[in-house]
């Protein structure tokens, strides 16, 4: 085209030639540009389709498209989007120099993957932390009209660690005026230096309205430190909590502090989450909680013993969303365990997040409980609702067959708490769940559930959870299976177990045994769950 323009057979004057040149170039650019864009979109779609069909890829849980992920970070709701940042190593499927990966969602079920948000710099790798919306522009990073999203995270300086120093973790901040898409690191970093505490990390920041201050919870090995700041840049230490209470079998990590109100009594308390590795009830990593009071300066609790948010082996480093109404406390955890996280048998990606869960507080004769249950938006994925619920009489059994168990939701009610469930397949894989009402014990046995040999800690023992049995009470049981995970919720989320599983092929049989002599299991249904990736397929552009 360009050659033609310079061809002598054209009798245009110079000006016309120049105009035609620009016009043709514009047409060409538009054409070529559109073509490139179209091809790229198709490529991306192809990739999306391939990556969500890999073996063990969850169909309704968040996973990174590729490579390694651990803790959820910077959970913040802003302008209609739930942002999920996460510990990410973009170059391998095992842990490495940490970045913050980024995704966002309207319902916390369908996620949109976005470019990496934070990269390591000369102060270190970007470890876990949180994000807030600075509505009143206390930091001066944004304005009241366009407030900054401010991330606070831990810098981990590898050189310092390698040199055997104990001050290699410091706290830094970065801000975004583009809804988390672009970030600027604060020139005054680090905002909290380290005076010699080896494990000094994972800041969780929130706005405390009564004192009109930013409050931060930060872990320091075996306790939580609380700080306050008027502007997110200058921080003063206020108080410490936890040296003498709770579980101390490992290092404390990823704290979170927030208020909750007991729906029955109307009592408002504060919950403090603390993850710990190792030392969880069933081995390796786990998350404990404390219920107490917080006056803006100090957290106090009468609780001495450890209470666990989840008795499963695979719910770690979970924290809650900032910038939501107080009654909507939403939690997401990393669905793995440091014991074997690097070795799980997935290929191009590693690790998923738990389902998003709503937290609530309940008080009974035994004290305060932090309950967690999947969000209502997860229920929208139930792909078929016209099922006839089953009843299983005392001492009777039922065998169900089908192909939906590994991407399904099973539900039933039991008044006696004596039952046994067995998921199995033709490869002689068995996943066994049992509840014994006489001892108040729920057991999950994945020793023969499929692939277990990738790490000695994965399938070496049964995992148990204590249940308080109240005579005459009907317990609801919900089981969410998604290819390589099972999440068990009993009694409205008072008792929870989250576990990874790697069956050789999907389970296609479920035996339900009612082990009780007196009462029936009722309302048993197994619902197939939709894949969140089907939407991506449907949006596929048509080639012409
Ligand atoms: C928890 C944790 C955090 C740390 C991050 C590093 O899983 O160890 O304490 O910030 O992971 O990736």
XYZ file of C-alpha atoms and ligand atoms in Angstrom:
556
model
C 0.000 0.000 0.000
C 2.737 2.388 0.921
C 4.570 1.664 -2.348
C 1.476 2.489 -4.337
C 1.331 5.803 -2.623
C 4.729 6.709 -3.945
C 4.003 5.382 -7.431
C 4.300 7.980 -10.161
C 1.024 6.977 -11.793
C -0.740 8.848 -9.008
C -1.576 12.317 -10.122
C -2.465 13.744 -6.720
C -0.773 16.842 -5.549
C 1.613 16.591 -2.650
C -0.943 17.504 0.025
C -3.451 14.924 -1.206
C -0.691 12.336 -1.217
C 0.170 13.051 2.380
C -3.493 12.882 3.411
C -3.990 9.608 1.585
C -0.821 8.258 3.201
C -2.140 8.998 6.677
C -5.593 7.708 5.840
C -4.289 4.422 4.487
C -1.928 4.060 7.435
C -4.831 4.612 9.793
C -6.936 1.994 7.998
C -3.996 -0.395 8.003
C -3.270 0.168 11.701
C -6.895 -0.302 12.551
C -7.097 -3.478 10.501
C -3.829 -4.972 11.746
C -4.522 -3.740 15.263
C -7.945 -5.333 15.346
C -6.537 -8.520 13.972
C -3.825 -8.651 16.660
C -6.339 -7.919 19.358
C -8.722 -10.565 18.076
C -5.993 -13.213 17.818
C -4.770 -12.374 21.307
C -8.232 -12.663 22.775
C -8.628 -16.071 21.216
C -5.234 -17.162 22.489
C -6.091 -16.029 25.971
C -9.386 -17.869 25.786
C -7.657 -21.034 24.552
C -5.250 -20.830 27.446
C -8.067 -20.271 29.883
C -9.882 -23.294 28.586
C -6.813 -25.499 28.827
C -5.745 -24.367 32.262
C -9.043 -24.988 33.936
C -9.273 -28.534 32.575
C -6.035 -29.802 34.126
C -6.231 -32.739 36.544
C -7.110 -31.658 40.104
C -7.917 -28.099 38.994
C -10.764 -26.902 41.244
C -13.841 -25.890 39.284
C -15.345 -23.438 41.772
C -12.426 -22.388 43.959
C -9.878 -19.701 43.195
C -6.539 -20.911 41.819
C -3.726 -18.996 40.108
C -3.661 -19.594 36.368
C -0.097 -20.833 36.676
C 2.596 -21.406 39.260
C 2.817 -21.057 42.992
C 0.371 -19.325 45.344
C 0.131 -19.153 49.137
C -1.587 -16.722 51.547
C -4.475 -14.428 50.571
C -3.356 -10.805 50.947
C -4.905 -7.340 50.825
C -8.525 -8.512 50.837
C -10.471 -5.318 50.226
C -13.854 -4.420 48.730
C -13.849 -1.313 46.565
C -16.284 0.165 44.029
C -18.198 -3.080 43.606
C -15.163 -5.369 43.344
C -13.797 -7.849 45.837
C -10.036 -7.684 45.379
C -7.927 -10.701 46.165
C -4.171 -10.252 46.256
C -2.091 -13.280 47.112
C 1.440 -14.501 47.776
C 2.664 -15.439 44.332
C 5.818 -16.753 42.707
C 5.365 -16.307 38.961
C 8.373 -18.396 37.864
C 7.805 -21.794 39.428
C 5.285 -24.114 41.073
C 7.167 -24.034 44.384
C 7.631 -21.119 46.785
C 10.158 -18.496 45.600
C 10.670 -14.713 45.687
C 7.270 -13.415 46.690
C 5.116 -11.009 44.688
C 1.499 -10.015 45.199
C -0.680 -11.646 42.535
C -4.062 -10.013 41.893
C -7.605 -11.014 40.964
C -11.006 -9.428 41.429
C -14.593 -10.606 41.550
C -18.144 -9.326 41.888
C -19.331 -12.328 43.928
C -16.153 -14.005 45.243
C -16.934 -17.052 43.108
C -16.215 -15.895 39.531
C -12.734 -14.361 39.473
C -10.952 -12.249 36.917
C -7.176 -12.698 36.857
C -5.211 -9.441 36.722
C -1.525 -8.598 36.277
C 0.878 -8.906 39.224
C 0.361 -5.998 41.622
C 3.581 -5.801 43.664
C 7.091 -6.905 42.724
C 10.077 -7.400 45.053
C 12.469 -4.433 45.265
C 15.762 -3.536 46.956
C 14.116 -3.651 50.408
C 13.100 -7.257 49.912
C 10.461 -9.736 48.809
C 6.811 -8.801 49.282
C 5.393 -10.978 52.048
C 1.838 -11.060 53.389
C -0.191 -8.019 54.392
C -3.462 -6.175 53.953
C -5.070 -3.304 52.047
C -7.347 -0.445 53.063
C -9.196 2.351 51.308
C -7.991 5.680 52.685
C -11.400 7.380 52.392
C -10.388 10.551 54.250
C -7.029 10.789 52.518
C -5.129 10.640 55.814
C -2.010 9.561 53.907
C -2.227 12.323 51.315
C -1.654 9.662 48.602
C -5.009 10.292 46.958
C -7.917 12.649 47.545
C -11.311 12.388 49.169
C -12.843 12.102 45.664
C -10.396 9.416 44.562
C -9.109 7.762 47.728
C -5.967 5.673 47.575
C -6.025 1.930 48.032
C -3.098 1.465 50.423
C -1.357 -1.877 50.839
C 0.732 -2.621 53.887
C 3.012 -5.652 53.646
C 6.194 -7.178 55.021
C 9.523 -6.745 53.286
C 11.659 -9.872 53.632
C 15.308 -9.170 52.851
C 16.907 -12.454 51.771
C 20.447 -11.082 52.094
C 19.755 -10.234 55.737
C 18.331 -13.667 56.444
C 21.248 -15.402 54.727
C 23.713 -13.309 56.729
C 22.113 -14.675 59.910
C 20.708 -11.299 61.000
C 17.412 -11.032 62.880
C 16.164 -7.692 61.499
C 15.437 -8.733 57.909
C 11.642 -8.299 58.088
C 10.314 -4.725 57.971
C 6.954 -3.217 57.031
C 6.311 -1.208 53.885
C 3.399 0.492 52.170
C 2.364 1.117 48.560
C -0.656 2.868 47.119
C -2.866 2.621 44.079
C -5.022 5.322 42.540
C -6.172 2.868 39.885
C -8.254 0.366 41.889
C -5.272 -1.910 42.484
C -4.165 -2.101 38.839
C -1.130 0.164 39.214
C 0.933 0.712 42.353
C 3.477 3.182 43.701
C 5.710 2.166 46.574
C 6.057 4.821 49.287
C 9.447 6.574 49.134
C 9.705 6.564 52.945
C 9.702 2.743 53.249
C 10.110 0.891 55.500
C 7.474 2.501 57.711
C 8.277 0.130 60.583
C 11.888 -0.923 61.003
C 12.907 -4.059 62.840
C 14.764 -3.894 66.130
C 15.754 -7.541 66.205
C 12.654 -9.739 65.992
C 13.227 -12.618 63.580
C 9.571 -13.305 62.741
C 8.058 -9.846 62.457
C 5.409 -9.805 59.803
C 1.981 -9.910 58.140
C 0.422 -6.510 59.027
C -3.377 -6.390 59.119
C -4.578 -2.780 59.100
C -8.098 -1.414 59.617
C -9.723 1.932 60.400
C -10.860 2.265 64.039
C -13.621 4.866 63.973
C -13.938 5.574 67.758
C -10.279 6.616 68.066
C -10.102 7.888 64.457
C -6.894 5.942 63.978
C -5.541 3.213 61.743
C -4.896 0.108 63.839
C -2.478 -2.630 62.854
C -2.030 -6.176 64.164
C 1.429 -7.597 63.463
C 2.939 -10.901 64.597
C 6.236 -11.114 66.429
C 7.102 -14.817 66.765
C 4.954 -15.847 69.730
C 2.598 -12.897 70.128
C 0.646 -10.165 68.341
C 1.696 -6.513 68.510
C -0.824 -3.693 68.036
C 0.158 -0.348 66.509
C -1.743 2.824 65.635
C -1.242 5.526 63.038
C -3.000 8.746 62.015
C -1.806 8.495 58.385
C -0.587 4.955 57.566
C 3.008 6.235 57.468
C 3.896 6.875 61.124
C 3.166 4.044 63.502
C 3.353 3.793 67.316
C 3.351 0.566 69.258
C 0.363 0.276 71.663
C 0.225 -3.194 73.219
C 1.000 -6.913 72.936
C -1.172 -10.012 73.213
C -0.762 -13.751 73.438
C 2.596 -14.816 74.875
C 0.970 -16.860 77.631
C -2.266 -18.037 75.980
C -3.452 -20.201 73.105
C -1.322 -22.683 71.167
C 2.423 -22.148 70.833
C 3.633 -25.198 68.937
C 4.989 -23.004 66.134
C 5.492 -19.472 64.834
C 2.501 -17.104 64.899
C 1.610 -15.670 61.487
C -1.077 -13.670 59.648
C -3.135 -12.030 62.435
C -6.521 -10.379 61.940
C -8.695 -8.445 64.410
C -12.354 -7.495 63.864
C -15.656 -7.019 65.725
C -18.593 -9.432 65.528
C -22.024 -9.362 67.121
C -23.771 -12.463 68.470
C -27.108 -12.509 66.645
C -28.929 -14.063 69.624
C -27.774 -11.877 72.517
C -26.722 -8.792 70.570
C -23.374 -8.880 72.381
C -20.500 -7.321 70.420
C -17.047 -8.871 70.843
C -13.732 -8.799 68.980
C -12.177 -11.837 67.317
C -8.432 -12.192 66.867
C -7.266 -14.736 64.269
C -3.727 -16.085 64.511
C -2.316 -18.669 62.141
C 0.411 -20.916 63.470
C 2.897 -23.239 61.833
C 3.580 -25.978 62.905
C 1.464 -27.177 65.836
C -2.094 -27.372 64.424
C -4.404 -30.031 65.958
C -3.987 -32.420 63.013
C -0.402 -31.445 62.195
C 1.424 -28.627 60.445
C -0.376 -25.352 59.772
C -3.631 -24.179 61.386
C -5.564 -21.087 62.463
C -6.602 -20.383 66.040
C -8.890 -17.639 67.298
C -9.409 -15.666 70.490
C -12.654 -13.907 71.429
C -12.273 -10.828 73.593
C -12.548 -7.030 73.700
C -10.627 -4.235 72.028
C -10.755 -0.601 73.162
C -8.658 0.810 70.355
C -5.426 0.239 72.265
C -5.414 -3.231 73.764
C -6.978 -6.627 73.066
C -7.989 -8.564 76.210
C -9.541 -12.016 76.437
C -10.534 -14.397 79.220
C -9.740 -17.279 76.871
C -6.669 -19.296 77.797
C -7.062 -22.392 75.619
C -6.629 -22.555 71.847
C -9.759 -22.611 69.709
C -9.464 -23.570 66.042
C -11.286 -21.986 63.143
C -10.920 -25.183 61.118
C -9.755 -28.616 62.253
C -8.747 -29.692 58.748
C -5.138 -29.709 57.642
C -5.716 -27.326 54.739
C -6.953 -23.922 55.775
C -4.094 -21.584 56.607
C -3.149 -17.896 56.752
C -6.785 -16.890 56.247
C -7.873 -13.291 56.834
C -10.984 -11.183 56.264
C -12.118 -8.420 53.915
C -11.682 -4.747 54.722
C -14.155 -2.051 53.715
C -17.337 -4.134 54.039
C -20.177 -3.388 56.503
C -19.416 -4.743 59.986
C -22.068 -7.469 59.720
C -20.429 -8.879 56.570
C -17.208 -10.429 57.798
C -15.880 -12.534 54.931
C -12.904 -14.867 55.281
C -10.694 -16.595 52.700
C -7.879 -18.994 53.609
C -5.083 -20.700 51.712
C -6.156 -24.318 51.165
C -2.836 -25.986 51.956
C -0.340 -26.815 54.678
C 3.343 -25.928 54.869
C 4.092 -29.604 55.696
C 3.533 -30.677 52.083
C 2.374 -27.582 50.135
C 5.354 -27.718 47.766
C 4.789 -31.382 46.875
C 1.096 -31.715 46.014
C 0.616 -33.505 42.662
C -0.552 -30.611 40.479
C 1.390 -29.671 37.398
C 1.360 -26.116 36.124
C -0.198 -24.479 39.221
C -0.094 -25.083 42.924
C -2.658 -24.381 45.663
C -6.192 -23.055 45.849
C -8.055 -20.739 48.209
C -10.883 -21.972 50.455
C -14.418 -21.059 49.532
C -15.210 -17.520 50.709
C -16.841 -17.900 54.127
C -18.993 -15.670 56.240
C -17.866 -15.492 59.862
C -20.287 -15.191 62.756
C -20.169 -15.269 66.542
C -22.215 -17.561 68.750
C -22.269 -17.870 72.524
C -23.489 -21.002 74.301
C -22.863 -22.708 77.687
C -19.363 -23.669 76.493
C -18.375 -20.080 75.639
C -17.870 -18.156 72.404
C -17.564 -19.794 68.994
C -16.353 -18.336 65.748
C -18.452 -20.020 63.072
C -17.697 -20.056 59.353
C -19.938 -21.033 56.439
C -19.628 -20.574 52.655
C -21.200 -17.386 51.311
C -24.670 -17.475 49.807
C -23.147 -16.733 46.368
C -21.610 -20.224 46.416
C -25.134 -21.683 46.486
C -25.817 -20.049 43.122
C -23.488 -22.657 41.648
C -25.805 -25.519 42.515
C -26.406 -26.784 38.996
C -29.514 -28.895 39.599
C -31.967 -28.364 42.404
C -34.894 -30.633 41.516
C -33.666 -33.540 43.583
C -35.682 -35.814 45.828
C -34.030 -35.741 49.231
C -33.377 -39.192 50.706
C -34.087 -40.548 54.171
C -31.924 -43.294 55.658
C -33.542 -45.239 58.444
C -31.653 -46.278 61.601
C -29.063 -49.018 60.917
C -29.712 -48.701 57.207
C -27.423 -47.730 54.335
C -27.757 -46.108 50.950
C -25.451 -46.311 47.957
C -25.470 -43.478 45.461
C -23.655 -43.613 42.142
C -22.894 -40.803 39.765
C -20.191 -38.614 38.419
C -20.798 -35.428 40.323
C -19.317 -36.240 43.709
C -15.981 -34.575 42.997
C -17.699 -31.390 41.953
C -20.649 -31.439 44.253
C -22.339 -30.404 47.433
C -23.709 -33.080 49.764
C -26.143 -32.174 52.534
C -28.139 -33.920 55.225
C -29.490 -33.676 58.761
C -28.764 -35.987 61.648
C -30.110 -36.055 65.159
C -27.824 -38.805 66.383
C -24.419 -37.978 64.967
C -23.625 -41.610 64.257
C -22.850 -42.026 60.592
C -20.207 -43.103 58.135
C -19.750 -41.851 54.567
C -17.512 -43.518 51.999
C -16.634 -41.903 48.699
C -14.959 -44.374 46.335
C -14.044 -45.131 42.716
C -12.946 -48.032 40.524
C -9.305 -47.387 41.448
C -10.025 -48.523 45.000
C -9.704 -45.033 46.404
C -11.729 -44.424 49.564
C -12.374 -41.166 51.357
C -14.043 -41.902 54.676
C -15.909 -39.527 56.972
C -17.267 -40.787 60.249
C -19.012 -39.273 63.220
C -19.306 -40.930 66.587
C -21.879 -39.231 68.777
C -20.890 -41.278 71.840
C -17.387 -39.789 71.968
C -18.194 -36.549 70.162
C -15.611 -37.183 67.458
C -15.701 -36.491 63.749
C -13.016 -38.304 61.742
C -11.809 -37.705 58.214
C -9.622 -40.437 56.781
C -7.788 -39.697 53.532
C -5.179 -42.440 53.952
C -6.592 -44.366 50.960
C -8.250 -41.400 49.221
C -5.974 -41.425 46.143
C -2.447 -40.095 45.685
C -0.818 -39.692 49.084
C 2.787 -40.746 48.486
C 4.093 -37.312 47.465
C 4.825 -36.459 51.116
C 4.946 -38.625 54.271
C 2.793 -36.180 56.260
C -0.112 -36.127 53.811
C -1.722 -39.511 54.283
C -0.138 -40.875 57.422
C -3.057 -40.653 59.846
C -6.764 -40.016 60.372
C -7.727 -36.461 61.220
C -10.164 -35.790 64.015
C -12.333 -32.960 65.289
C -14.085 -32.796 68.687
C -17.825 -32.077 68.551
C -19.909 -31.011 71.530
C -22.909 -33.294 71.523
C -26.165 -31.789 72.723
C -28.825 -34.452 73.170
C -31.829 -33.988 70.943
C -30.190 -31.380 68.727
C -30.412 -31.872 64.975
C -27.069 -31.255 63.264
C -26.787 -30.104 59.667
C -23.858 -31.435 57.649
C -22.628 -29.913 54.358
C -19.761 -31.285 52.269
C -18.299 -29.320 49.376
C -16.054 -31.379 47.082
C -14.163 -29.731 44.265
C -11.756 -32.063 42.425
C -8.889 -31.876 44.942
C -10.580 -30.609 48.096
C -13.319 -31.332 50.592
C -14.774 -28.767 53.018
C -16.985 -30.133 55.798
C -19.331 -27.830 57.756
C -21.293 -29.175 60.723
C -23.863 -27.372 62.863
C -23.982 -24.146 60.906
C -20.201 -23.909 60.599
C -19.359 -24.391 64.273
C -17.276 -27.430 63.348
C -15.277 -27.216 60.138
C -12.714 -29.385 58.364
C -10.967 -28.455 55.127
C -8.742 -31.015 53.437
C -7.029 -31.604 50.124
C -7.540 -34.931 48.339
C -6.025 -36.309 45.121
C -8.149 -39.268 43.949
C -6.713 -41.205 40.981
C -10.015 -40.618 39.176
C -13.189 -38.870 40.354
C -15.181 -40.703 43.006
C -18.297 -42.216 41.471
C -19.840 -43.952 44.443
C -21.033 -42.720 47.817
C -22.162 -45.048 50.575
C -24.034 -43.474 53.451
C -24.366 -45.625 56.553
C -26.689 -44.575 59.316
C -25.010 -46.187 62.329
C -27.665 -45.115 64.762
C -30.222 -47.447 66.302
C -32.938 -44.857 66.774
C -33.069 -41.871 64.449
C -33.002 -41.402 60.720
C -30.688 -39.343 58.547
C -32.945 -36.970 56.656
C -32.905 -34.524 53.746
C -29.892 -36.108 52.079
C -29.117 -34.591 48.673
C -26.016 -34.427 46.529
C -26.059 -31.460 44.182
C -23.754 -31.070 41.173
C -21.922 -27.746 41.258
C -21.328 -25.632 38.157
C -17.848 -24.770 37.001
C -17.080 -21.086 37.270
C -14.986 -21.431 34.110
C -17.924 -22.412 31.909
C -18.791 -18.747 31.766
C -15.419 -18.050 30.184
C -16.165 -20.662 27.533
C -19.554 -19.185 26.779
C -18.076 -15.749 26.296
C -15.731 -17.214 23.663
C -15.767 -14.999 20.545
C -16.997 -16.690 17.378
C -14.419 -16.890 14.594
C -15.520 -15.727 11.146
C 2.257 -17.662 56.005
C 3.560 -16.983 55.650
C 3.579 -15.557 56.153
C 4.545 -14.889 55.215
C 4.257 -15.590 53.913
C 5.455 -15.752 53.018
O 1.938 -18.727 55.194
O 4.649 -17.721 56.136
O 3.917 -15.434 57.502
O 4.348 -13.511 55.148
O 3.725 -16.850 54.239
O 5.101 -16.226 51.764
